Tab-separated table of C-alpha atoms in Angstrom:
chain	number	residue	atom	x	y	z
A	285	TYR	CA	27.682	52.657	22.789
A	286	TYR	CA	31.243	52.675	21.559
A	287	ALA	CA	32.781	50.319	19.051
A	288	VAL	CA	35.576	48.317	20.659
A	289	ARG	CA	38.543	47.872	18.366
A	290	PRO	CA	40.116	44.403	18.699
A	291	GLN	CA	43.647	44.458	20.109
A	292	THR	CA	46.413	42.830	18.077
A	293	PRO	CA	49.115	41.091	20.189
A	294	ARG	CA	52.409	42.892	19.971
A	295	THR	CA	55.707	41.112	19.578
A	296	ARG	CA	58.963	42.433	21.039
A	297	ARG	CA	61.512	43.290	18.386
A	298	PRO	CA	65.234	43.649	19.143
A	299	GLY	CA	66.242	47.282	19.499
A	300	ARG	CA	62.681	48.572	20.054
A	301	HIS	CA	62.448	48.003	23.822
A	302	PRO	CA	64.842	48.679	26.746
A	303	MET	CA	67.325	45.897	27.601
A	304	LYS	CA	68.316	44.871	31.147
A	305	ILE	CA	71.879	43.596	31.716
A	306	PHE	CA	74.112	42.868	34.727
A	307	ILE	CA	77.462	44.700	34.860
A	308	HIS	CA	80.183	43.277	37.143
A	309	TYR	CA	83.524	44.640	38.343
A	310	ASN	CA	85.374	41.998	40.373
A	311	PRO	CA	89.094	41.661	39.514
A	312	SER	CA	91.182	39.477	41.826
A	313	THR	CA	93.645	42.363	42.269
A	314	VAL	CA	91.249	44.510	44.370
A	315	PRO	CA	89.589	43.664	47.723
A	316	GLU	CA	86.199	41.971	47.605
A	317	GLU	CA	84.565	44.959	49.300
A	318	SER	CA	85.502	46.984	46.197
A	319	HIS	CA	83.645	44.608	43.877
A	320	LYS	CA	80.345	45.774	42.427
A	321	THR	CA	77.437	44.321	40.448
A	322	LEU	CA	75.032	46.780	38.849
A	323	LYS	CA	71.723	45.857	37.221
A	324	VAL	CA	70.939	48.453	34.554
A	325	THR	CA	68.262	48.997	31.948
A	326	LEU	CA	69.757	50.240	28.703
A	327	PRO	CA	67.511	52.799	26.944
A	328	LYS	CA	66.102	51.514	23.667
A	329	LYS	CA	67.775	54.415	21.831
A	330	TRP	CA	71.170	52.950	22.839
A	331	LEU	CA	70.549	49.509	21.332
A	332	PRO	CA	71.125	50.347	17.631
A	333	ALA	CA	74.487	51.939	18.554
A	334	PRO	CA	77.890	50.630	19.833
A	335	PRO	CA	78.286	50.046	23.615
A	336	ALA	CA	80.461	53.130	24.286
A	337	PRO	CA	78.095	54.700	26.907
A	338	ILE	CA	77.935	51.573	29.115
A	339	ILE	CA	81.337	51.969	30.813
A	340	PRO	CA	80.818	55.665	31.799
A	341	LEU	CA	77.371	54.685	33.116
A	342	PHE	CA	78.934	52.017	35.362
A	343	THR	CA	81.974	54.032	36.511
A	344	GLY	CA	79.776	57.011	37.371
A	345	SER	CA	77.830	54.807	39.794
A	346	TYR	CA	80.948	53.008	41.102
A	347	ASN	CA	83.044	56.111	41.797
A	348	LYS	CA	80.323	57.669	43.984
A	349	THR	CA	80.712	55.061	46.751
A	350	LEU	CA	83.714	52.806	46.094
A	351	SER	CA	87.443	52.971	45.459
A	352	PRO	CA	89.797	52.876	43.650
A	353	THR	CA	88.473	55.515	41.262
A	354	LEU	CA	87.849	53.926	37.866
A	355	ASP	CA	88.926	55.651	34.642
A	356	PRO	CA	86.507	54.791	31.794
A	357	ALA	CA	89.242	55.261	29.194
A	358	SER	CA	91.297	52.407	30.694
A	359	LEU	CA	88.451	49.865	30.769
A	360	CYS	CA	86.611	47.616	28.320
A	361	LEU	CA	83.722	45.112	28.386
A	362	VAL	CA	83.883	41.298	28.097
A	363	ASP	CA	81.301	38.525	28.410
A	364	ALA	CA	81.358	35.594	30.852
A	365	SER	CA	83.714	33.626	28.594
A	366	GLY	CA	86.188	36.540	28.514
A	367	ARG	CA	85.503	37.611	24.941
A	368	GLN	CA	85.652	41.358	24.366
A	369	PHE	CA	82.579	43.159	23.042
A	370	SER	CA	83.266	45.017	19.813
A	371	SER	CA	83.345	48.817	19.958
A	372	SER	CA	81.994	49.043	16.406
A	373	VAL	CA	79.016	46.628	16.556
A	374	ASN	CA	75.577	47.709	17.779
A	375	ILE	CA	74.511	46.606	21.273
A	376	LYS	CA	71.429	44.756	19.992
A	377	ASP	CA	73.587	42.641	17.653
A	378	GLN	CA	76.043	41.413	20.316
A	379	MET	CA	74.252	41.559	23.693
A	380	SER	CA	71.022	40.001	24.933
A	381	ALA	CA	68.593	40.738	27.759
A	382	GLY	CA	69.768	39.420	31.128
A	383	GLN	CA	73.368	38.975	29.987
A	384	ASP	CA	76.341	39.239	32.377
A	385	VAL	CA	78.855	41.858	31.265
A	386	TYR	CA	82.243	42.326	32.966
A	387	VAL	CA	84.258	45.545	33.267
A	388	VAL	CA	88.011	44.809	33.005
A	389	ASP	CA	91.239	46.748	32.489
A	390	ARG	CA	92.321	47.092	28.868
A	391	GLU	CA	95.857	46.090	29.899
A	392	ASP	CA	94.586	42.714	31.123
A	393	VAL	CA	92.920	42.078	27.776
A	394	ASP	CA	95.897	43.220	25.710
A	395	ALA	CA	98.260	41.085	27.811
A	396	SER	CA	95.973	38.034	27.371
A	397	LYS	CA	95.789	37.475	31.153
A	398	GLY	CA	92.818	35.172	30.866
A	399	TYR	CA	90.691	37.241	28.499
A	400	ALA	CA	90.343	36.673	24.754
A	401	PRO	CA	89.616	39.874	22.813
A	402	LEU	CA	87.892	39.791	19.482
A	403	VAL	CA	90.417	40.215	16.696
A	404	GLU	CA	89.089	42.791	14.259
A	405	GLU	CA	91.233	42.723	11.140
A	406	LYS	CA	91.683	45.930	9.221
A	407	PRO	CA	90.311	45.659	5.692
A	408	LYS	CA	92.933	45.330	3.008
A	409	LYS	CA	92.952	47.870	0.224
A	410	VAL	CA	92.150	46.004	-2.967
A	411	ALA	CA	90.707	47.053	-6.266
A	412	PRO	CA	86.896	46.776	-6.228
A	413	PRO	CA	85.445	43.996	-8.403
A	414	PRO	CA	83.259	44.903	-11.360
A	415	VAL	CA	79.687	45.693	-10.350
A	416	PRO	CA	77.265	42.969	-11.569
A	417	ALA	CA	73.844	43.701	-12.989
A	418	ALA	CA	71.169	44.557	-10.436
A	419	SER	CA	69.315	41.326	-11.164
A	420	ALA	CA	72.399	39.287	-10.252
A	421	LEU	CA	72.948	40.940	-6.868
A	422	PRO	CA	72.017	38.809	-3.800
A	423	PRO	CA	69.737	40.354	-1.172
A	424	ALA	CA	71.605	42.532	1.313
A	425	ASN	CA	72.146	41.046	4.768
A	426	THR	CA	71.779	43.894	7.256
A	427	GLY	CA	70.526	41.880	10.210
A	428	PRO	CA	72.412	40.287	13.145
A	429	SER	CA	74.787	37.345	12.691
A	430	HIS	CA	72.339	34.910	14.345
A	431	PRO	CA	69.078	33.612	12.780
A	432	PRO	CA	65.975	35.801	13.291
A	433	GLY	CA	64.035	34.972	16.432
A	434	HIS	CA	66.983	33.263	18.123
A	435	VAL	CA	68.162	34.358	21.593
A	436	ARG	CA	71.410	33.856	23.509
A	437	CYS	CA	71.627	31.287	26.308
A	438	VAL	CA	72.468	33.007	29.624
A	439	ARG	CA	74.020	29.908	31.205
A	440	LEU	CA	77.728	30.229	32.012
A	441	GLY	CA	79.946	28.378	29.589
A	442	CYS	CA	77.260	28.185	26.894
A	443	GLN	CA	76.302	31.647	25.540
A	444	ARG	CA	75.131	30.203	22.191
A	445	PHE	CA	72.110	31.391	20.213
A	446	PHE	CA	69.084	29.082	20.005
A	447	ASP	CA	65.421	28.938	19.021
A	448	PRO	CA	63.412	29.630	22.241
A	449	SER	CA	60.537	27.476	20.959
A	450	ASN	CA	62.832	24.425	20.832
A	451	PRO	CA	65.714	24.859	23.328
A	452	PRO	CA	68.554	22.345	22.789
A	453	PRO	CA	70.399	20.400	25.526
A	454	CYS	CA	72.940	22.507	27.411
A	455	THR	CA	75.986	21.652	29.514
A	456	TYR	CA	77.031	24.589	31.659
A	457	HIS	CA	78.781	25.845	34.792
A	458	THR	CA	76.938	27.071	37.885
A	459	LYS	CA	79.481	29.697	38.943
A	460	PRO	CA	81.496	32.292	36.967
A	461	PRO	CA	85.125	32.020	35.798
A	462	VAL	CA	88.212	33.093	37.727
A	463	PHE	CA	91.242	34.566	35.937
A	464	HIS	CA	94.373	34.893	38.074
A	465	GLU	CA	97.681	35.610	36.357
A	466	THR	CA	98.082	32.683	33.918
A	467	ALA	CA	95.618	30.326	35.652
A	468	LYS	CA	91.983	30.073	34.577
A	469	TRP	CA	89.187	28.025	36.128
A	470	TRP	CA	85.446	27.982	36.839
A	471	SER	CA	84.429	28.775	40.424
A	472	CYS	CA	82.253	25.634	40.521
A	473	CYS	CA	85.138	23.432	39.293
A	474	PRO	CA	88.218	24.760	41.180
A	475	HIS	CA	90.225	21.551	40.632
A	476	LYS	CA	90.046	21.849	36.830
A	477	LYS	CA	92.542	24.653	36.186
A	478	ALA	CA	93.887	25.546	32.774
A	479	TYR	CA	96.853	27.669	31.723
A	480	ASP	CA	95.978	28.434	28.128
A	481	TRP	CA	92.762	29.665	26.548
A	482	ASP	CA	92.017	26.571	24.428
A	483	SER	CA	92.304	24.262	27.454
A	484	PHE	CA	90.061	26.556	29.517
A	485	GLN	CA	87.350	26.564	26.847
A	486	GLY	CA	87.568	22.763	26.732
A	487	VAL	CA	86.663	22.316	30.419
A	488	PRO	CA	83.254	20.543	30.309
A	489	GLY	CA	80.307	21.940	32.233
A	490	CYS	CA	79.325	20.406	35.557
A	491	GLN	CA	75.537	20.694	35.115
A	492	SER	CA	73.157	19.566	32.385
A	493	GLY	CA	69.880	21.081	31.292
A	494	VAL	CA	68.503	22.993	28.333
A	495	CYS	CA	69.408	26.412	26.963
A	496	THR	CA	67.463	29.342	28.424
A	497	ASP	CA	67.359	33.112	28.102
A	498	LYS	CA	65.782	33.525	31.557
A	499	ARG	CA	67.908	34.114	34.648
A	500	GLU	CA	67.009	31.570	37.332
A	501	GLU	CA	66.203	32.838	40.819
A	502	GLY	CA	68.374	31.517	43.635
A	503	THR	CA	71.466	30.802	41.537
A	504	SER	CA	74.815	32.148	42.751
A	505	LYS	CA	75.630	35.641	41.633
A	506	ALA	CA	77.890	35.854	38.569
A	507	GLY	CA	79.972	38.472	40.373
A	508	GLU	CA	81.070	36.153	43.209
A	509	PHE	CA	84.602	34.806	42.736
A	510	LEU	CA	86.654	32.432	44.836
A	511	GLY	CA	89.537	34.914	44.826
A	512	GLY	CA	92.961	34.453	43.375
């Protein structure tokens, strides 16, 4: 006879397991047959580091079968709302499993042609304040900017963090955004066009439900655009 050791349920911790994401390249300036969506599993050793390897991973796959040839140095990553992912923040602190990530030209981001990059201010050089006693120091905050145990909603137009045990109501779009020159609109709401970023973010969702971190089967692909 052998003694059977009871098994303790294991919980998944951010950064300790691989993460699956969907990477899209679908600018309106190239033919639709040159668009590509790639489902990738990021190795767990990548998650506690910035997202620098993701673009070369995508372009290596793209350039084998499609054209034009993509130069990783001229590209950057944004989320479904057009906000640029930081090059200095770890993947696990700014991306979530099942998230849609878009590959775009840096020139489009810098020129504000529909995308809104994160503005990372350079720290000002100031004299350091006097160091307080150890007992007066608050506990260090080294974790992510969202509460522990919260996950990001994968619905388009939402993208907020929430407690998966008590998902809040969610108003969202069923199809991804389109950015063409100065016009911006959601594919599911083509008659609600905006020409500045604040107006675009104010376009209400066309569907109601609750926040979720699970991708629903049968929904339209995030990489499909109406054109422009």
